[in-house]
Coordinates of C-alpha atoms in Angstrom, one line a residue:
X10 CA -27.0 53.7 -56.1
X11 CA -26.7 51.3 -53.5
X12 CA -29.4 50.8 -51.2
X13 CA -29.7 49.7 -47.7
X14 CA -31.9 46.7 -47.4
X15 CA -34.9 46.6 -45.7
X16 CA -34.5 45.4 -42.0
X17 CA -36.7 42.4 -41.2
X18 CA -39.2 44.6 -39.2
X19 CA -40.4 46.9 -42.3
X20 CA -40.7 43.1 -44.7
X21 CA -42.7 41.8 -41.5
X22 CA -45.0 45.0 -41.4
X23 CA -45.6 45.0 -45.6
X24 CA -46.3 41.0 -46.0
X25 CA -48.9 41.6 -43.1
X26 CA -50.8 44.2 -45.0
X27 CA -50.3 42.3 -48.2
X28 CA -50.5 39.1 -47.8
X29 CA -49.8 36.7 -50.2
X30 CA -52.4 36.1 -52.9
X31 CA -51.0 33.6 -55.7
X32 CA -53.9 34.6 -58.4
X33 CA -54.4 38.0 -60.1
X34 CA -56.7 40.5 -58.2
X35 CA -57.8 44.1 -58.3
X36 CA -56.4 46.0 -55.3
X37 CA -58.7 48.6 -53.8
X38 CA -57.5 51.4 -56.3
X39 CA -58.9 49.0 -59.2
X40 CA -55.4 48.2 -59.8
X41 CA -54.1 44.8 -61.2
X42 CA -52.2 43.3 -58.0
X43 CA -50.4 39.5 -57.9
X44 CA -48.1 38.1 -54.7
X45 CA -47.0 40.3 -51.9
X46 CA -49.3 43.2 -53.6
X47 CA -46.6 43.3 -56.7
X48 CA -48.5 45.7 -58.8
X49 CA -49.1 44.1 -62.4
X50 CA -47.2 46.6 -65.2
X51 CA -46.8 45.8 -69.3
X52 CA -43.4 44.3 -68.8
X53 CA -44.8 42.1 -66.7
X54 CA -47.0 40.6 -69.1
X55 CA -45.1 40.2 -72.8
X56 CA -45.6 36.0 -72.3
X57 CA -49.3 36.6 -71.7
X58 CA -51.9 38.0 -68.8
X59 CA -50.0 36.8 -65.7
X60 CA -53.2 35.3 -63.9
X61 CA -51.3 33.0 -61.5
X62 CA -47.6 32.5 -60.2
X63 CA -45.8 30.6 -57.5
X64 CA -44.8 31.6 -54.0
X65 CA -40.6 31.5 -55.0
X66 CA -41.9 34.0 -58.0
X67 CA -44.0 36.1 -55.6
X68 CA -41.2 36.4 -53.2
X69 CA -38.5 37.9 -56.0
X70 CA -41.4 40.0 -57.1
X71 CA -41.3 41.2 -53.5
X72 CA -37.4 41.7 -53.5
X73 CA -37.7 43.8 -56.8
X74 CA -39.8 45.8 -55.4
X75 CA -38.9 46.2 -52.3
X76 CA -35.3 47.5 -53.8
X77 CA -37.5 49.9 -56.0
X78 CA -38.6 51.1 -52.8
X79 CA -35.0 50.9 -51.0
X80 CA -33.4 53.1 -54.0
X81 CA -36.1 55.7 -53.5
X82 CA -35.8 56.1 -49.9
X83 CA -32.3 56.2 -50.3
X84 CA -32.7 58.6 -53.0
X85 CA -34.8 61.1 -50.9
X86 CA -32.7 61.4 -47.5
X87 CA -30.2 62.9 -47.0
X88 CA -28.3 60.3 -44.7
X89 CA -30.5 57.0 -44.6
X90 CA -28.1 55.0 -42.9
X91 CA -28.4 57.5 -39.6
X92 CA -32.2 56.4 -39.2
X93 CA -32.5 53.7 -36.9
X94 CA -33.9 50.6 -38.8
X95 CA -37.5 51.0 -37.3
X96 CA -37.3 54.3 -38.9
X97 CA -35.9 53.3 -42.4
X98 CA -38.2 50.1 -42.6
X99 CA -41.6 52.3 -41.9
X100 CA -40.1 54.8 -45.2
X101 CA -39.6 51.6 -47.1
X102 CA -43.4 50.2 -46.2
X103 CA -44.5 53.9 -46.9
X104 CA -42.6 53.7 -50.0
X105 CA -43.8 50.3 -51.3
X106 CA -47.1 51.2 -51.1
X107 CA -47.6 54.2 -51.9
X108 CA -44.9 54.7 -55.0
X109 CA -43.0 57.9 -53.8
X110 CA -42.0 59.7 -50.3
X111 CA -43.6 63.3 -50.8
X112 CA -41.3 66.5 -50.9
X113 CA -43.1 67.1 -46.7
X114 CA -41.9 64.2 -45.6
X115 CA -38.7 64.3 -47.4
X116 CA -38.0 67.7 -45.7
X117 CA -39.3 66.9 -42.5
X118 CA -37.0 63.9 -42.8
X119 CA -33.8 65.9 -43.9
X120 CA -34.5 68.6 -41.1
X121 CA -34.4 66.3 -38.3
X122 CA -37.8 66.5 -36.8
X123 CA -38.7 63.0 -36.7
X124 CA -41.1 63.8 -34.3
X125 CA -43.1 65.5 -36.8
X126 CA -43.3 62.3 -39.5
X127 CA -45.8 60.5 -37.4
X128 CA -48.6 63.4 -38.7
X129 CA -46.8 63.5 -41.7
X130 CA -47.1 60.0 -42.8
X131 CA -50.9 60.2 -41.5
X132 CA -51.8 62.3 -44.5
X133 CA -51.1 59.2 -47.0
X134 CA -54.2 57.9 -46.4
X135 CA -56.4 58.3 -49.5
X136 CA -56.8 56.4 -52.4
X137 CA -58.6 57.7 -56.3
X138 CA -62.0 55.6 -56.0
X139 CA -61.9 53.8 -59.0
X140 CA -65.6 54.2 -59.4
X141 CA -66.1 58.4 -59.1
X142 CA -62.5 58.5 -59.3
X143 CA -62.6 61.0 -56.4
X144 CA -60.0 61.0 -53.8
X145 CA -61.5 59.1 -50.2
X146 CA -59.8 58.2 -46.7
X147 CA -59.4 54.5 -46.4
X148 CA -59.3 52.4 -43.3
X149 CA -56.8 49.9 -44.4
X150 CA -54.3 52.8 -45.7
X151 CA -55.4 54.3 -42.2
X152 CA -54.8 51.1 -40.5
X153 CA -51.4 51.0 -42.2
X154 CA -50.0 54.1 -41.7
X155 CA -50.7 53.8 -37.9
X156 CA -48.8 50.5 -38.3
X157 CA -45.8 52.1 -39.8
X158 CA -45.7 55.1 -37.3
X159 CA -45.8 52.2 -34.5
X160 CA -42.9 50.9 -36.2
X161 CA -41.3 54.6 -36.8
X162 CA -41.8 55.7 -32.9
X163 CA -40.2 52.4 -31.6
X164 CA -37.1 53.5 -32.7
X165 CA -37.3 55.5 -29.9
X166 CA -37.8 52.9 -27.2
X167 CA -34.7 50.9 -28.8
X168 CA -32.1 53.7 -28.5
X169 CA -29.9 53.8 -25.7

């Protein structure tokens, strides 16, 4: 399937909650995170522990996953090239950093009432505490879903 590329607005809003980081780290899931928060997996790995890489190799980490996150987007509405490319690049940060759009937002989505996804979206907002491994609100998951419903509502201010 063909996706529809990310419009420069969702990249912008991503790389400013990433940020780049050019040495291995843990994100706040206890996960193993490198460049614009490319989450580390085996494949990734069969030449060694990736510990450090270059900018050029974070940014074509960043386009691989974005398109992971562009297929499944694509995947899950109905007709993503109607939403207005605020809309479509606050799915695709949704998307990218959370791994999957939800069946309630899908829906919500496919039904047409957009102006329910702001309080959809809100409810990705936990992360598995690595520690207790309990689920627990975070403020920078917080922080970025406001940021993507800021991007998702001014869609509206753009229309005609």
């Amino acid at each position: 399937m063909k996706a529809r590329p990310t419009p420069e607005g969702g990249v912008a809003l991503i790389k400013s909650f990433e940020k780049l980081r050019l040495k291995r780290y843990q994100d706040p899931a206890g996960l193993p995170t490198i460049g614009w928060g490319h989450l580390i997996v085996a494949s990734d790995e069969v030449d060694g522990k990736l510990e450090r890489i270059t900018a050029d190799r974070a940014d074509e980490l960043l386009r691989a996953d974005l398109g992971r996150a562009e297929r499944k987007v694509c995947a899950r509405v109905h007709n993503p090239d109607e939403l207005a490319d605020e809309q479509y690049g606050a799915l695709v940060s949704l998307v990218f950093n959370v791994g999957r759009m939800g069946d309630q937002l899908r829906r919500t989505i496919n039904l047409g009432r957009f102006e329910e996804v702001p309080d959809v979206l809100r409810r990705y907002c936990k992360l598995r505490d690595p520690e207790t491994g309990a689920l627990v609100v975070s403020k920078g998951l917080l922080r970025r879903r406001e940021a993507e419903i800021a991007l998702w509502n001014s869609a509206k201010e753009t229309e005609p």
